[in-house]
């Protein structure tokens, strides 16, 4: 069921506020999907239609895949499942390295997951400008 990522219904947004492990799907250079478990935060008020954020190491395969897409960004999806409930956010991802963007993403992660990650000088943020949302929450 489709929903507006910038204006989700309260049930959908509540599901994204619960503590769940998600997956991030990024395109490899050969076009095949690379899927990995991640923590993700969702800000429907960020950007034009909302933003999702994933913190990671700049040398991780997911960050490398997004960077390889160039300035236009990579088409990606994040998804979470809890029994029969599920939610997917799609959009265009770019890697952010600015210290304030990384710190903001770490704070959002800590708020959602109840723990602050260890310091990491190689931490970056995969920021996803959302274009589509769907699910059954």
PDB file of C-alpha atoms in Angstrom:
ATOM      1  CA  UNK A   1       0.000   0.000   0.000  1.00  0.00           C
ATOM      2  CA  UNK A   2       1.544   3.332  -1.119  1.00  0.00           C
ATOM      3  CA  UNK A   3       1.920   6.289   1.219  1.00  0.00           C
ATOM      4  CA  UNK A   4       3.403   9.773   0.875  1.00  0.00           C
ATOM      5  CA  UNK A   5       6.919   9.623   2.398  1.00  0.00           C
ATOM      6  CA  UNK A   6       6.674  13.297   3.354  1.00  0.00           C
ATOM      7  CA  UNK A   7       3.289  12.892   5.015  1.00  0.00           C
ATOM      8  CA  UNK A   8       2.873   9.314   6.257  1.00  0.00           C
ATOM      9  CA  UNK A   9      -0.128   8.202   8.255  1.00  0.00           C
ATOM     10  CA  UNK A  10       0.503   7.955  12.029  1.00  0.00           C
ATOM     11  CA  UNK A  11       0.595   4.143  12.063  1.00  0.00           C
ATOM     12  CA  UNK A  12       3.246   4.009   9.332  1.00  0.00           C
ATOM     13  CA  UNK A  13       5.380   6.619  11.081  1.00  0.00           C
ATOM     14  CA  UNK A  14       4.979   4.861  14.445  1.00  0.00           C
ATOM     15  CA  UNK A  15       6.284   1.635  12.872  1.00  0.00           C
ATOM     16  CA  UNK A  16       9.416   3.512  11.729  1.00  0.00           C
ATOM     17  CA  UNK A  17       9.885   4.834  15.279  1.00  0.00           C
ATOM     18  CA  UNK A  18       9.942   1.317  16.776  1.00  0.00           C
ATOM     19  CA  UNK A  19      13.266  -0.432  17.210  1.00  0.00           C
ATOM     20  CA  UNK A  20      13.754  -2.730  14.205  1.00  0.00           C
ATOM     21  CA  UNK A  21      16.706  -3.841  12.157  1.00  0.00           C
ATOM     22  CA  UNK A  22      16.231  -2.868   8.536  1.00  0.00           C
ATOM     23  CA  UNK A  23      17.837  -3.717   5.218  1.00  0.00           C
ATOM     24  CA  UNK A  24      19.457  -1.346   2.758  1.00  0.00           C
ATOM     25  CA  UNK A  25      19.589  -2.322  -0.905  1.00  0.00           C
ATOM     26  CA  UNK A  26      22.188  -0.566  -3.066  1.00  0.00           C
ATOM     27  CA  UNK A  27      23.189  -1.256  -6.683  1.00  0.00           C
ATOM     28  CA  UNK A  28      26.532  -2.916  -7.357  1.00  0.00           C
ATOM     29  CA  UNK A  29      28.595  -1.794 -10.349  1.00  0.00           C
ATOM     30  CA  UNK A  30      27.142  -4.679 -12.389  1.00  0.00           C
ATOM     31  CA  UNK A  31      23.589  -3.622 -11.517  1.00  0.00           C
ATOM     32  CA  UNK A  32      22.848  -6.474  -9.115  1.00  0.00           C
ATOM     33  CA  UNK A  33      21.419  -5.633  -5.689  1.00  0.00           C
ATOM     34  CA  UNK A  34      23.599  -5.580  -2.584  1.00  0.00           C
ATOM     35  CA  UNK A  35      21.402  -6.082   0.504  1.00  0.00           C
ATOM     36  CA  UNK A  36      22.708  -5.612   4.029  1.00  0.00           C
ATOM     37  CA  UNK A  37      21.235  -5.245   7.520  1.00  0.00           C
ATOM     38  CA  UNK A  38      21.370  -1.689   8.885  1.00  0.00           C
ATOM     39  CA  UNK A  39      19.903   0.679  11.409  1.00  0.00           C
ATOM     40  CA  UNK A  40      17.940   3.425   9.669  1.00  0.00           C
ATOM     41  CA  UNK A  41      16.187   6.573  10.773  1.00  0.00           C
ATOM     42  CA  UNK A  42      13.275   8.209   8.970  1.00  0.00           C
ATOM     43  CA  UNK A  43      12.542  11.919   8.993  1.00  0.00           C
ATOM     44  CA  UNK A  44       9.381  12.641   6.967  1.00  0.00           C
ATOM     45  CA  UNK A  45       9.862  16.398   7.433  1.00  0.00           C
ATOM     46  CA  UNK A  46      13.418  16.449   6.084  1.00  0.00           C
ATOM     47  CA  UNK A  47      13.982  17.495   2.503  1.00  0.00           C
ATOM     48  CA  UNK A  48      11.243  17.741  -0.082  1.00  0.00           C
ATOM     49  CA  UNK A  49       9.555  14.387   0.650  1.00  0.00           C
ATOM     50  CA  UNK A  50      11.452  13.108   3.653  1.00  0.00           C
ATOM     51  CA  UNK A  51      14.893  11.699   4.372  1.00  0.00           C
ATOM     52  CA  UNK A  52      16.148   8.357   5.630  1.00  0.00           C
ATOM     53  CA  UNK A  53      19.636   8.065   7.091  1.00  0.00           C
ATOM     54  CA  UNK A  54      22.044   5.168   7.560  1.00  0.00           C
ATOM     55  CA  UNK A  55      25.344   5.616   9.385  1.00  0.00           C
ATOM     56  CA  UNK A  56      28.249   3.499   8.194  1.00  0.00           C
ATOM     57  CA  UNK A  57      31.970   3.327   7.596  1.00  0.00           C
ATOM     58  CA  UNK A  58      33.161   5.209   4.490  1.00  0.00           C
ATOM     59  CA  UNK A  59      34.885   2.005   3.292  1.00  0.00           C
ATOM     60  CA  UNK A  60      31.797  -0.222   3.583  1.00  0.00           C
ATOM     61  CA  UNK A  61      30.436  -1.823   0.416  1.00  0.00           C
ATOM     62  CA  UNK A  62      27.156   0.094   0.787  1.00  0.00           C
ATOM     63  CA  UNK A  63      28.948   3.460   0.898  1.00  0.00           C
ATOM     64  CA  UNK A  64      31.218   2.472  -1.997  1.00  0.00           C
ATOM     65  CA  UNK A  65      28.171   1.449  -4.054  1.00  0.00           C
ATOM     66  CA  UNK A  66      26.459   4.790  -3.429  1.00  0.00           C
ATOM     67  CA  UNK A  67      29.626   6.763  -4.189  1.00  0.00           C
ATOM     68  CA  UNK A  68      30.114   4.828  -7.433  1.00  0.00           C
ATOM     69  CA  UNK A  69      26.797   6.180  -8.702  1.00  0.00           C
ATOM     70  CA  UNK A  70      28.327   9.650  -8.900  1.00  0.00           C
ATOM     71  CA  UNK A  71      26.831  13.071  -8.261  1.00  0.00           C
ATOM     72  CA  UNK A  72      23.318  11.991  -9.300  1.00  0.00           C
ATOM     73  CA  UNK A  73      23.213   9.504  -6.424  1.00  0.00           C
ATOM     74  CA  UNK A  74      22.140   5.871  -6.316  1.00  0.00           C
ATOM     75  CA  UNK A  75      18.580   4.527  -6.368  1.00  0.00           C
ATOM     76  CA  UNK A  76      18.201   2.569  -3.109  1.00  0.00           C
ATOM     77  CA  UNK A  77      15.600   1.119  -0.767  1.00  0.00           C
ATOM     78  CA  UNK A  78      15.417   0.545   2.975  1.00  0.00           C
ATOM     79  CA  UNK A  79      12.938  -1.944   4.362  1.00  0.00           C
ATOM     80  CA  UNK A  80      11.898  -3.325   7.728  1.00  0.00           C
ATOM     81  CA  UNK A  81       9.673  -6.268   8.581  1.00  0.00           C
ATOM     82  CA  UNK A  82       7.978  -7.356  11.779  1.00  0.00           C
ATOM     83  CA  UNK A  83       5.860 -10.455  11.200  1.00  0.00           C
ATOM     84  CA  UNK A  84       3.043  -9.296   8.894  1.00  0.00           C
ATOM     85  CA  UNK A  85       3.942  -5.612   9.153  1.00  0.00           C
ATOM     86  CA  UNK A  86       6.430  -4.172   6.695  1.00  0.00           C
ATOM     87  CA  UNK A  87       7.541  -0.811   5.363  1.00  0.00           C
ATOM     88  CA  UNK A  88       9.791   0.236   2.494  1.00  0.00           C
ATOM     89  CA  UNK A  89      11.258   3.650   1.713  1.00  0.00           C
ATOM     90  CA  UNK A  90      12.810   4.288  -1.693  1.00  0.00           C
ATOM     91  CA  UNK A  91      14.865   7.210  -2.916  1.00  0.00           C
ATOM     92  CA  UNK A  92      18.142   8.624  -4.133  1.00  0.00           C
ATOM     93  CA  UNK A  93      21.124   8.140  -1.834  1.00  0.00           C
ATOM     94  CA  UNK A  94      24.223  10.246  -1.469  1.00  0.00           C
ATOM     95  CA  UNK A  95      27.096   9.905   0.988  1.00  0.00           C
ATOM     96  CA  UNK A  96      27.513  12.838   3.392  1.00  0.00           C
ATOM     97  CA  UNK A  97      30.802  13.379   5.196  1.00  0.00           C
ATOM     98  CA  UNK A  98      30.270  16.762   6.871  1.00  0.00           C
ATOM     99  CA  UNK A  99      30.828  16.457  10.640  1.00  0.00           C
ATOM    100  CA  UNK A 100      27.501  18.140  11.464  1.00  0.00           C
ATOM    101  CA  UNK A 101      25.570  15.775   9.150  1.00  0.00           C
ATOM    102  CA  UNK A 102      27.317  12.757  10.695  1.00  0.00           C
ATOM    103  CA  UNK A 103      26.677  14.001  14.255  1.00  0.00           C
ATOM    104  CA  UNK A 104      22.998  14.616  13.470  1.00  0.00           C
ATOM    105  CA  UNK A 105      22.620  11.112  12.027  1.00  0.00           C
ATOM    106  CA  UNK A 106      24.349   9.565  15.067  1.00  0.00           C
ATOM    107  CA  UNK A 107      21.960  11.437  17.410  1.00  0.00           C
ATOM    108  CA  UNK A 108      18.960  10.210  15.420  1.00  0.00           C
ATOM    109  CA  UNK A 109      20.297   6.650  15.491  1.00  0.00           C
ATOM    110  CA  UNK A 110      20.838   6.845  19.271  1.00  0.00           C
ATOM    111  CA  UNK A 111      17.283   8.122  19.774  1.00  0.00           C
ATOM    112  CA  UNK A 112      15.757   5.285  17.731  1.00  0.00           C
ATOM    113  CA  UNK A 113      17.971   2.406  18.836  1.00  0.00           C
ATOM    114  CA  UNK A 114      18.675   3.413  22.448  1.00  0.00           C
ATOM    115  CA  UNK A 115      22.455   3.390  22.162  1.00  0.00           C
ATOM    116  CA  UNK A 116      25.147   5.699  20.873  1.00  0.00           C
ATOM    117  CA  UNK A 117      27.579   4.004  18.495  1.00  0.00           C
ATOM    118  CA  UNK A 118      31.266   4.003  19.347  1.00  0.00           C
ATOM    119  CA  UNK A 119      33.259   6.892  17.890  1.00  0.00           C
ATOM    120  CA  UNK A 120      34.477   6.184  14.362  1.00  0.00           C
ATOM    121  CA  UNK A 121      36.603   8.693  12.433  1.00  0.00           C
ATOM    122  CA  UNK A 122      35.614   6.938   9.191  1.00  0.00           C
ATOM    123  CA  UNK A 123      31.863   7.272   9.834  1.00  0.00           C
ATOM    124  CA  UNK A 124      29.719   8.744   7.049  1.00  0.00           C
ATOM    125  CA  UNK A 125      25.999   9.066   6.479  1.00  0.00           C
ATOM    126  CA  UNK A 126      24.096   7.581   3.587  1.00  0.00           C
ATOM    127  CA  UNK A 127      21.324  10.118   3.218  1.00  0.00           C
ATOM    128  CA  UNK A 128      18.337   9.058   1.146  1.00  0.00           C
ATOM    129  CA  UNK A 129      16.091  11.719  -0.397  1.00  0.00           C
ATOM    130  CA  UNK A 130      12.812   9.815  -0.426  1.00  0.00           C
ATOM    131  CA  UNK A 131      10.674   9.409  -3.515  1.00  0.00           C
ATOM    132  CA  UNK A 132       8.351   6.571  -2.524  1.00  0.00           C
ATOM    133  CA  UNK A 133       7.023   4.783   0.550  1.00  0.00           C
ATOM    134  CA  UNK A 134       4.901   1.694   0.854  1.00  0.00           C
ATOM    135  CA  UNK A 135       4.022  -0.921   3.391  1.00  0.00           C
ATOM    136  CA  UNK A 136       1.506  -2.443   5.705  1.00  0.00           C
ATOM    137  CA  UNK A 137       2.071  -1.227   9.210  1.00  0.00           C
TER     138      UNK A 137
END
